[in-house]
JSON list of C-alpha atoms in Angstrom, two decimals:
[
{"chain": "A", "resi": 196, "resn": "UNK", "atom": "CA", "xyz": [0.00, 0.00, 0.00]},
{"chain": "A", "resi": 197, "resn": "UNK", "atom": "CA", "xyz": [1.03, 3.58, -0.54]},
{"chain": "A", "resi": 198, "resn": "UNK", "atom": "CA", "xyz": [0.01, 6.95, 0.79]},
{"chain": "A", "resi": 199, "resn": "UNK", "atom": "CA", "xyz": [-1.37, 9.21, -1.89]},
{"chain": "A", "resi": 200, "resn": "UNK", "atom": "CA", "xyz": [-1.06, 12.98, -2.26]},
{"chain": "A", "resi": 201, "resn": "UNK", "atom": "CA", "xyz": [-4.25, 14.78, -1.19]},
{"chain": "A", "resi": 202, "resn": "UNK", "atom": "CA", "xyz": [-5.11, 17.74, -3.42]},
{"chain": "A", "resi": 203, "resn": "UNK", "atom": "CA", "xyz": [-5.86, 20.99, -1.58]},
{"chain": "A", "resi": 204, "resn": "UNK", "atom": "CA", "xyz": [-8.31, 23.73, -2.49]},
{"chain": "A", "resi": 205, "resn": "UNK", "atom": "CA", "xyz": [-8.20, 25.71, -4.77]},
{"chain": "A", "resi": 206, "resn": "UNK", "atom": "CA", "xyz": [-6.62, 23.03, -7.01]},
{"chain": "A", "resi": 207, "resn": "UNK", "atom": "CA", "xyz": [-8.77, 22.95, -10.16]},
{"chain": "A", "resi": 208, "resn": "UNK", "atom": "CA", "xyz": [-8.53, 19.16, -10.36]},
{"chain": "A", "resi": 209, "resn": "UNK", "atom": "CA", "xyz": [-10.91, 18.98, -7.41]},
{"chain": "A", "resi": 210, "resn": "UNK", "atom": "CA", "xyz": [-13.67, 20.35, -9.66]},
{"chain": "A", "resi": 211, "resn": "UNK", "atom": "CA", "xyz": [-13.37, 17.69, -12.36]},
{"chain": "A", "resi": 212, "resn": "UNK", "atom": "CA", "xyz": [-16.27, 15.24, -12.42]},
{"chain": "A", "resi": 213, "resn": "UNK", "atom": "CA", "xyz": [-15.60, 11.67, -11.35]},
{"chain": "A", "resi": 214, "resn": "UNK", "atom": "CA", "xyz": [-16.27, 8.95, -13.90]},
{"chain": "A", "resi": 215, "resn": "UNK", "atom": "CA", "xyz": [-17.94, 5.59, -13.23]},
{"chain": "A", "resi": 216, "resn": "UNK", "atom": "CA", "xyz": [-15.72, 2.61, -12.50]},
{"chain": "A", "resi": 217, "resn": "UNK", "atom": "CA", "xyz": [-16.12, 0.19, -15.41]},
{"chain": "A", "resi": 218, "resn": "UNK", "atom": "CA", "xyz": [-14.88, -2.93, -13.58]},
{"chain": "A", "resi": 219, "resn": "UNK", "atom": "CA", "xyz": [-13.68, -3.66, -10.06]},
{"chain": "A", "resi": 220, "resn": "UNK", "atom": "CA", "xyz": [-10.29, -5.25, -10.67]},
{"chain": "A", "resi": 221, "resn": "UNK", "atom": "CA", "xyz": [-6.96, -5.52, -8.85]},
{"chain": "A", "resi": 222, "resn": "UNK", "atom": "CA", "xyz": [-6.10, -1.92, -9.83]},
{"chain": "A", "resi": 223, "resn": "UNK", "atom": "CA", "xyz": [-9.32, -0.61, -8.22]},
{"chain": "A", "resi": 224, "resn": "UNK", "atom": "CA", "xyz": [-8.82, -2.74, -5.10]},
{"chain": "A", "resi": 225, "resn": "UNK", "atom": "CA", "xyz": [-5.25, -1.42, -4.75]},
{"chain": "A", "resi": 226, "resn": "UNK", "atom": "CA", "xyz": [-6.54, 2.14, -5.14]},
{"chain": "A", "resi": 227, "resn": "UNK", "atom": "CA", "xyz": [-9.15, 1.53, -2.41]},
{"chain": "A", "resi": 228, "resn": "UNK", "atom": "CA", "xyz": [-6.42, 0.19, -0.10]},
{"chain": "A", "resi": 229, "resn": "UNK", "atom": "CA", "xyz": [-4.16, 3.17, -0.83]},
{"chain": "A", "resi": 230, "resn": "UNK", "atom": "CA", "xyz": [-7.03, 5.59, -0.26]},
{"chain": "A", "resi": 231, "resn": "UNK", "atom": "CA", "xyz": [-7.79, 4.00, 3.11]},
{"chain": "A", "resi": 232, "resn": "UNK", "atom": "CA", "xyz": [-4.15, 4.21, 4.16]},
{"chain": "A", "resi": 233, "resn": "UNK", "atom": "CA", "xyz": [-4.06, 7.87, 3.07]},
{"chain": "A", "resi": 234, "resn": "UNK", "atom": "CA", "xyz": [-7.32, 8.68, 4.88]},
{"chain": "A", "resi": 235, "resn": "UNK", "atom": "CA", "xyz": [-6.23, 7.06, 8.16]},
{"chain": "A", "resi": 236, "resn": "UNK", "atom": "CA", "xyz": [-2.82, 8.78, 8.02]},
{"chain": "A", "resi": 237, "resn": "UNK", "atom": "CA", "xyz": [-4.29, 12.24, 7.31]},
{"chain": "A", "resi": 238, "resn": "UNK", "atom": "CA", "xyz": [-6.25, 11.60, 9.71]},
{"chain": "A", "resi": 239, "resn": "UNK", "atom": "CA", "xyz": [-9.77, 11.68, 8.34]},
{"chain": "A", "resi": 240, "resn": "UNK", "atom": "CA", "xyz": [-13.01, 9.73, 8.25]},
{"chain": "A", "resi": 241, "resn": "UNK", "atom": "CA", "xyz": [-13.66, 9.88, 4.50]},
{"chain": "A", "resi": 242, "resn": "UNK", "atom": "CA", "xyz": [-11.85, 10.40, 1.22]},
{"chain": "A", "resi": 243, "resn": "UNK", "atom": "CA", "xyz": [-12.99, 10.56, -2.41]},
{"chain": "A", "resi": 244, "resn": "UNK", "atom": "CA", "xyz": [-10.82, 9.44, -5.31]},
{"chain": "A", "resi": 245, "resn": "UNK", "atom": "CA", "xyz": [-11.06, 12.94, -6.79]},
{"chain": "A", "resi": 246, "resn": "UNK", "atom": "CA", "xyz": [-9.20, 14.24, -3.73]},
{"chain": "A", "resi": 247, "resn": "UNK", "atom": "CA", "xyz": [-6.19, 12.09, -4.68]},
{"chain": "A", "resi": 248, "resn": "UNK", "atom": "CA", "xyz": [-6.38, 13.10, -8.36]},
{"chain": "A", "resi": 249, "resn": "UNK", "atom": "CA", "xyz": [-8.17, 9.98, -9.58]},
{"chain": "A", "resi": 250, "resn": "UNK", "atom": "CA", "xyz": [-11.30, 10.78, -11.58]},
{"chain": "A", "resi": 251, "resn": "UNK", "atom": "CA", "xyz": [-13.26, 7.70, -10.51]},
{"chain": "A", "resi": 252, "resn": "UNK", "atom": "CA", "xyz": [-16.47, 7.38, -8.51]},
{"chain": "A", "resi": 253, "resn": "UNK", "atom": "CA", "xyz": [-14.90, 5.85, -5.40]},
{"chain": "A", "resi": 254, "resn": "UNK", "atom": "CA", "xyz": [-15.29, 6.94, -1.77]},
{"chain": "A", "resi": 255, "resn": "UNK", "atom": "CA", "xyz": [-13.79, 5.35, 1.32]},
{"chain": "A", "resi": 256, "resn": "UNK", "atom": "CA", "xyz": [-14.74, 6.04, 4.91]},
{"chain": "A", "resi": 257, "resn": "UNK", "atom": "CA", "xyz": [-14.55, 4.77, 8.44]},
{"chain": "A", "resi": 258, "resn": "UNK", "atom": "CA", "xyz": [-16.75, 6.48, 11.01]},
{"chain": "A", "resi": 259, "resn": "UNK", "atom": "CA", "xyz": [-16.21, 3.87, 13.74]},
{"chain": "A", "resi": 260, "resn": "UNK", "atom": "CA", "xyz": [-14.72, 5.02, 17.06]},
{"chain": "A", "resi": 261, "resn": "UNK", "atom": "CA", "xyz": [-11.98, 2.36, 16.83]},
{"chain": "A", "resi": 262, "resn": "UNK", "atom": "CA", "xyz": [-11.17, 3.13, 13.16]},
{"chain": "A", "resi": 263, "resn": "UNK", "atom": "CA", "xyz": [-11.49, -0.55, 12.33]},
{"chain": "A", "resi": 264, "resn": "UNK", "atom": "CA", "xyz": [-14.55, -0.68, 10.04]},
{"chain": "A", "resi": 265, "resn": "UNK", "atom": "CA", "xyz": [-13.45, 0.66, 6.67]},
{"chain": "A", "resi": 266, "resn": "UNK", "atom": "CA", "xyz": [-16.05, 0.99, 3.92]},
{"chain": "A", "resi": 267, "resn": "UNK", "atom": "CA", "xyz": [-15.55, 1.39, 0.18]},
{"chain": "A", "resi": 268, "resn": "UNK", "atom": "CA", "xyz": [-18.29, 2.78, -2.04]},
{"chain": "A", "resi": 269, "resn": "UNK", "atom": "CA", "xyz": [-17.64, 2.24, -5.74]},
{"chain": "A", "resi": 270, "resn": "UNK", "atom": "CA", "xyz": [-20.11, 3.96, -8.10]},
{"chain": "A", "resi": 271, "resn": "UNK", "atom": "CA", "xyz": [-22.29, 5.08, -5.17]},
{"chain": "A", "resi": 272, "resn": "UNK", "atom": "CA", "xyz": [-25.88, 6.11, -5.79]},
{"chain": "A", "resi": 273, "resn": "UNK", "atom": "CA", "xyz": [-28.20, 7.94, -3.41]},
{"chain": "A", "resi": 274, "resn": "UNK", "atom": "CA", "xyz": [-31.34, 5.78, -3.21]},
{"chain": "A", "resi": 275, "resn": "UNK", "atom": "CA", "xyz": [-33.34, 7.56, -0.49]},
{"chain": "A", "resi": 276, "resn": "UNK", "atom": "CA", "xyz": [-33.06, 10.61, 1.70]},
{"chain": "A", "resi": 277, "resn": "UNK", "atom": "CA", "xyz": [-35.23, 12.09, 4.41]},
{"chain": "A", "resi": 278, "resn": "UNK", "atom": "CA", "xyz": [-35.14, 14.76, 7.05]},
{"chain": "A", "resi": 279, "resn": "UNK", "atom": "CA", "xyz": [-32.54, 17.43, 7.58]},
{"chain": "A", "resi": 280, "resn": "UNK", "atom": "CA", "xyz": [-29.64, 17.78, 9.99]},
{"chain": "A", "resi": 281, "resn": "UNK", "atom": "CA", "xyz": [-26.82, 20.25, 10.62]},
{"chain": "A", "resi": 282, "resn": "UNK", "atom": "CA", "xyz": [-23.35, 19.44, 11.88]},
{"chain": "A", "resi": 283, "resn": "UNK", "atom": "CA", "xyz": [-19.85, 20.83, 11.72]},
{"chain": "A", "resi": 284, "resn": "UNK", "atom": "CA", "xyz": [-17.65, 19.21, 9.08]},
{"chain": "A", "resi": 285, "resn": "UNK", "atom": "CA", "xyz": [-14.13, 19.47, 7.77]},
{"chain": "A", "resi": 286, "resn": "UNK", "atom": "CA", "xyz": [-12.49, 18.27, 4.58]},
{"chain": "A", "resi": 287, "resn": "UNK", "atom": "CA", "xyz": [-9.03, 16.82, 3.98]},
{"chain": "A", "resi": 288, "resn": "UNK", "atom": "CA", "xyz": [-8.76, 18.99, 0.86]},
{"chain": "A", "resi": 289, "resn": "UNK", "atom": "CA", "xyz": [-9.42, 22.15, 2.90]},
{"chain": "A", "resi": 290, "resn": "UNK", "atom": "CA", "xyz": [-7.27, 21.53, 6.00]},
{"chain": "A", "resi": 291, "resn": "UNK", "atom": "CA", "xyz": [-8.02, 23.50, 9.13]},
{"chain": "A", "resi": 292, "resn": "UNK", "atom": "CA", "xyz": [-11.40, 24.80, 7.90]},
{"chain": "A", "resi": 293, "resn": "UNK", "atom": "CA", "xyz": [-14.66, 23.66, 9.51]},
{"chain": "A", "resi": 294, "resn": "UNK", "atom": "CA", "xyz": [-18.15, 24.76, 8.62]},
{"chain": "A", "resi": 295, "resn": "UNK", "atom": "CA", "xyz": [-21.71, 23.93, 9.65]},
{"chain": "A", "resi": 296, "resn": "UNK", "atom": "CA", "xyz": [-23.23, 21.87, 6.85]},
{"chain": "A", "resi": 297, "resn": "UNK", "atom": "CA", "xyz": [-26.88, 21.00, 6.27]},
{"chain": "A", "resi": 298, "resn": "UNK", "atom": "CA", "xyz": [-27.46, 17.43, 5.05]},
{"chain": "A", "resi": 299, "resn": "UNK", "atom": "CA", "xyz": [-30.17, 14.81, 4.98]},
{"chain": "A", "resi": 300, "resn": "UNK", "atom": "CA", "xyz": [-30.78, 13.25, 8.39]},
{"chain": "A", "resi": 301, "resn": "UNK", "atom": "CA", "xyz": [-31.04, 9.75, 6.90]},
{"chain": "A", "resi": 302, "resn": "UNK", "atom": "CA", "xyz": [-29.87, 8.36, 3.56]},
{"chain": "A", "resi": 303, "resn": "UNK", "atom": "CA", "xyz": [-29.82, 4.99, 1.83]},
{"chain": "A", "resi": 304, "resn": "UNK", "atom": "CA", "xyz": [-26.91, 4.42, -0.54]},
{"chain": "A", "resi": 305, "resn": "UNK", "atom": "CA", "xyz": [-26.29, 1.69, -3.10]},
{"chain": "A", "resi": 306, "resn": "UNK", "atom": "CA", "xyz": [-22.76, 0.91, -4.31]},
{"chain": "A", "resi": 307, "resn": "UNK", "atom": "CA", "xyz": [-20.27, -1.80, -5.14]},
{"chain": "A", "resi": 308, "resn": "UNK", "atom": "CA", "xyz": [-17.88, -2.92, -2.42]},
{"chain": "A", "resi": 309, "resn": "UNK", "atom": "CA", "xyz": [-14.12, -3.53, -2.71]},
{"chain": "A", "resi": 310, "resn": "UNK", "atom": "CA", "xyz": [-14.83, -6.91, -4.33]},
{"chain": "A", "resi": 311, "resn": "UNK", "atom": "CA", "xyz": [-17.34, -5.53, -6.82]},
{"chain": "A", "resi": 312, "resn": "UNK", "atom": "CA", "xyz": [-20.35, -6.90, -4.94]},
{"chain": "A", "resi": 313, "resn": "UNK", "atom": "CA", "xyz": [-23.44, -4.68, -4.81]},
{"chain": "A", "resi": 314, "resn": "UNK", "atom": "CA", "xyz": [-24.72, -3.55, -1.40]},
{"chain": "A", "resi": 315, "resn": "UNK", "atom": "CA", "xyz": [-27.06, -1.02, 0.17]},
{"chain": "A", "resi": 316, "resn": "UNK", "atom": "CA", "xyz": [-26.46, 0.83, 3.42]},
{"chain": "A", "resi": 317, "resn": "UNK", "atom": "CA", "xyz": [-28.57, 3.15, 5.59]}
]
């Protein structure tokens, strides 16, 4: 595994749209592993491939207290959303800046996991 370089705002590459992953292969699995290593080292709780200059629809995260439940979302799709909630958030691409963000209170997401298997998560 390798730590990747996290792009920082205002880098224009952060604004480029991510493209769907065509197939989950060894290259994608290695990228997921590298993204997780990078995220944990930063330290953060989530990281998108765009933030490491890879234009693919991949997000990794681990919101567990122990930092031992990594998740990979490949080609994620928002299936449901309800309610509204506000909380303070930061971003690894904008270090040191925190802002109150309004988001859905509950979401259901569909994606492929690290092995290319489809799953849904609330």
